[in-house]
XYZ file of C-alpha atoms in Angstrom:
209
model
C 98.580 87.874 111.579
C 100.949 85.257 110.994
C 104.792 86.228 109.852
C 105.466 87.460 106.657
C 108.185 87.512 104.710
C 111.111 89.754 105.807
C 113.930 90.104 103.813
C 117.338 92.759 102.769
C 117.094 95.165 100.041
C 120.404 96.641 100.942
C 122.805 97.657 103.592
C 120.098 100.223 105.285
C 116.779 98.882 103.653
C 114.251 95.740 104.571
C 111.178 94.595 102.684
C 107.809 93.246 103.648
C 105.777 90.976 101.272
C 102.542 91.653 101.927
C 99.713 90.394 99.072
C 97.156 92.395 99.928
C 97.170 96.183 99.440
C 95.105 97.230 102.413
C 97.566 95.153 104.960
C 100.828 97.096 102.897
C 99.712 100.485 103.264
C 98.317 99.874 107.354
C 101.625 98.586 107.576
C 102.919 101.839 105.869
C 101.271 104.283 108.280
C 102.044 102.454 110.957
C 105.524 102.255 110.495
C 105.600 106.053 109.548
C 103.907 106.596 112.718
C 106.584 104.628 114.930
C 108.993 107.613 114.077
C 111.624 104.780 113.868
C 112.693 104.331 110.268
C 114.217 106.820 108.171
C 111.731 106.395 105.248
C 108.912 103.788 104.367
C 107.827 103.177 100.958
C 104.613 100.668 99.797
C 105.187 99.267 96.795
C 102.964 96.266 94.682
C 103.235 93.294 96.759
C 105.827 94.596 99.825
C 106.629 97.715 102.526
C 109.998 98.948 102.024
C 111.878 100.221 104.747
C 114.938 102.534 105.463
C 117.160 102.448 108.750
C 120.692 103.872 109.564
C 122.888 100.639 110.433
C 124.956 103.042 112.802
C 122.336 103.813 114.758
C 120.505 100.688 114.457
C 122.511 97.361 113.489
C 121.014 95.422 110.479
C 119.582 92.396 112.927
C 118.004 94.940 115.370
C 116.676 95.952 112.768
C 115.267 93.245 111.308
C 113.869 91.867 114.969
C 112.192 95.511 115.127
C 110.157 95.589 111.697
C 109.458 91.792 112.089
C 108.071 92.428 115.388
C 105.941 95.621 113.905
C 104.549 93.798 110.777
C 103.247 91.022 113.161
C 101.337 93.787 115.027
C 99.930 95.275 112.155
C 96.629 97.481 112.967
C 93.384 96.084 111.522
C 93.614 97.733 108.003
C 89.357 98.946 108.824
C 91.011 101.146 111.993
C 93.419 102.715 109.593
C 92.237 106.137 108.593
C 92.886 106.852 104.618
C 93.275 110.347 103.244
C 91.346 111.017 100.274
C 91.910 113.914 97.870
C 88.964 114.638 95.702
C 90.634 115.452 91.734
C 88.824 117.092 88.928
C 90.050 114.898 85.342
C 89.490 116.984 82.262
C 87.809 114.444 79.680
C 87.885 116.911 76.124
C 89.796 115.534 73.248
C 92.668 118.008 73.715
C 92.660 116.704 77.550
C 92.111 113.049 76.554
C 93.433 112.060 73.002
C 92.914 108.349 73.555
C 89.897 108.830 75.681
C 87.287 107.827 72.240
C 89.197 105.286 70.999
C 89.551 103.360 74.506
C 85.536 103.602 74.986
C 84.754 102.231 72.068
C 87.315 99.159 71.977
C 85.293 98.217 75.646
C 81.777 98.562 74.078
C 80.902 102.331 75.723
C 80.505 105.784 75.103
C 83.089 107.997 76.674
C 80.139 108.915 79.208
C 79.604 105.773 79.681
C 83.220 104.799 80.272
C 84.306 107.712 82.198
C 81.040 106.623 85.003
C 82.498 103.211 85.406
C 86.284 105.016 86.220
C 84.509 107.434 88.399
C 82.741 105.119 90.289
C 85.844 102.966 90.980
C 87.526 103.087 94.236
C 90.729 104.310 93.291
C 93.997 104.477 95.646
C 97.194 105.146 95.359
C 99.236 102.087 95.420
C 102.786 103.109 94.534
C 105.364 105.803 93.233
C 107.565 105.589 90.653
C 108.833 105.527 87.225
C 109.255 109.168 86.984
C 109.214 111.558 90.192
C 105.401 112.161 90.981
C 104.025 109.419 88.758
C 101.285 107.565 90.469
C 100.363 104.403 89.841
C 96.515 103.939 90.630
C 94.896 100.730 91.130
C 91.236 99.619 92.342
C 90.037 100.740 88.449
C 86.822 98.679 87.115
C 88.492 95.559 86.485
C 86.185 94.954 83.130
C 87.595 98.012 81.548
C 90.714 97.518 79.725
C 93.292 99.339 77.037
C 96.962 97.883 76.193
C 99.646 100.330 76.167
C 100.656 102.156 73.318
C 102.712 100.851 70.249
C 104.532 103.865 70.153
C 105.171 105.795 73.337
C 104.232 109.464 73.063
C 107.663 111.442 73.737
C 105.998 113.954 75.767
C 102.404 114.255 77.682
C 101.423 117.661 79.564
C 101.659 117.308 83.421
C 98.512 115.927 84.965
C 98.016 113.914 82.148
C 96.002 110.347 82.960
C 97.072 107.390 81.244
C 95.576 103.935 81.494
C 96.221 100.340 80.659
C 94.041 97.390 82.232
C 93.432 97.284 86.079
C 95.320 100.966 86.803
C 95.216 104.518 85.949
C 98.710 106.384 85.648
C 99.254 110.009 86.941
C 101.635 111.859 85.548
C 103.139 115.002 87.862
C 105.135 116.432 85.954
C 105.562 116.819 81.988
C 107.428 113.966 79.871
C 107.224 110.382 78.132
C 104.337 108.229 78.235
C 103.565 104.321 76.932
C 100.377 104.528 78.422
C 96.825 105.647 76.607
C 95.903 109.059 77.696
C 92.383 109.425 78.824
C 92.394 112.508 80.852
C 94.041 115.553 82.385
C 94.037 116.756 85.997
C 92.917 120.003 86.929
C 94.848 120.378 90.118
C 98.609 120.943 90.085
C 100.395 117.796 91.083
C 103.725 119.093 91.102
C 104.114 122.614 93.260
C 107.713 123.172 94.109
C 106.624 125.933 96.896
C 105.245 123.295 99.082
C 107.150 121.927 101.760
C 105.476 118.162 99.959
C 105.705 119.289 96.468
C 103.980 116.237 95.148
C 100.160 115.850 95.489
C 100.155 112.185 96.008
C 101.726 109.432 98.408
C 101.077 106.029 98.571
C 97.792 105.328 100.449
C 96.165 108.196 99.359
C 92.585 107.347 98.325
C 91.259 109.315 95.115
C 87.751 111.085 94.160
C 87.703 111.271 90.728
C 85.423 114.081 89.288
C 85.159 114.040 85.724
C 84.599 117.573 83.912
C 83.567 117.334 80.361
């Protein structure tokens, strides 16, 4: 691939653009897999990278990741881990689930097929600790955030506006409609990874009604 965009964040960070999400997150895992950077985080439109300038000066670093993003592994030979989630779809589990059908022309049945059937990945982290923001949704569907954010959502709560779905890990604020709750604990502090879900990570969304 030809060069792309390389640039400083920081003293000890350097970002990749990258447009398309399948070339940021091979770049991800391969970077990860190098052993050479002391953290790597995808984010919507670049790879963000850590290094310690006092091991490795700024430049050599730059040569190094400029030399790895041109050798970037054809994103079909990159394996992707998938986690398969059950979503909770009752009123208590979904308050804004009804309302969000209806304003795109569906039933909830209806609507929760076409977010089931979507091929949903992980594309980022952020906002809070844990909260993932989840693209590839059914691109027809849409819902605008909330005019008044809820102050608090239970963890595992699933919020959506157009073109994403929004996991919440852990309990707290929320702008976004709630459609859903997730089953599985996203949040376990006894794990080694206490968080569920990284970057990359492809999802199976089962729906329980």
């Amino acid at each position: 691939m030809s060069a792309p965009e390389i640039f400083f964040v920081g003293d000890d960070a350097l970002a990749v653009k990258l447009a398309e999400r399948a070339a940021r997150h091979a770049l991800a895992a391969a970077l990860r897999a190098s052993g050479q950077w002391v953290d790597v985080v995808p984010g919507k439109g670049e790879v963000t990278v850590q290094f310690d300038p006092l091991v490795v000066p700024p430049r050599q670093a730059e040569a190094l990741l400029r030399q790895q993003a041109v050798d970037i592994p054809e994103t079909e030979d990159v394996s992707v881990q998938t986690i398969t989630l059950h979503m909770q779809a009752d009123d208590t589990a979904g308050p804004d689930l009804a309302r969000i059908a209806a304003e795109n022309g569906l039933t909830a049945e209806a609507f929760l097929a076409r977010i089931s059937a979507s091929p949903l990945i992980v594309d980022m982290m952020g906002f809070t600790a844990g909260f993932a923001y989840v693209s590839g949704l059914d691109p027809a569907l849409i819902a605008p955030r909330l005019d008044t954010p809820r102050q608090r959502v239970p963890a595992g709560s699933v919020g959506m506006i157009s073109g994403q779905l929004g996991l919440y890990a852990l309990a707290g604020p929320a702008g976004w409609p709630i459609i859903g709750r997730i089953a599985e604990p996203l949040f376990d502090a006894r794990r080694e990874a206490p968080f569920t879900l990284e970057a990359g990570v492809s999802i199976q969304l089962v729906i329980e009604r």
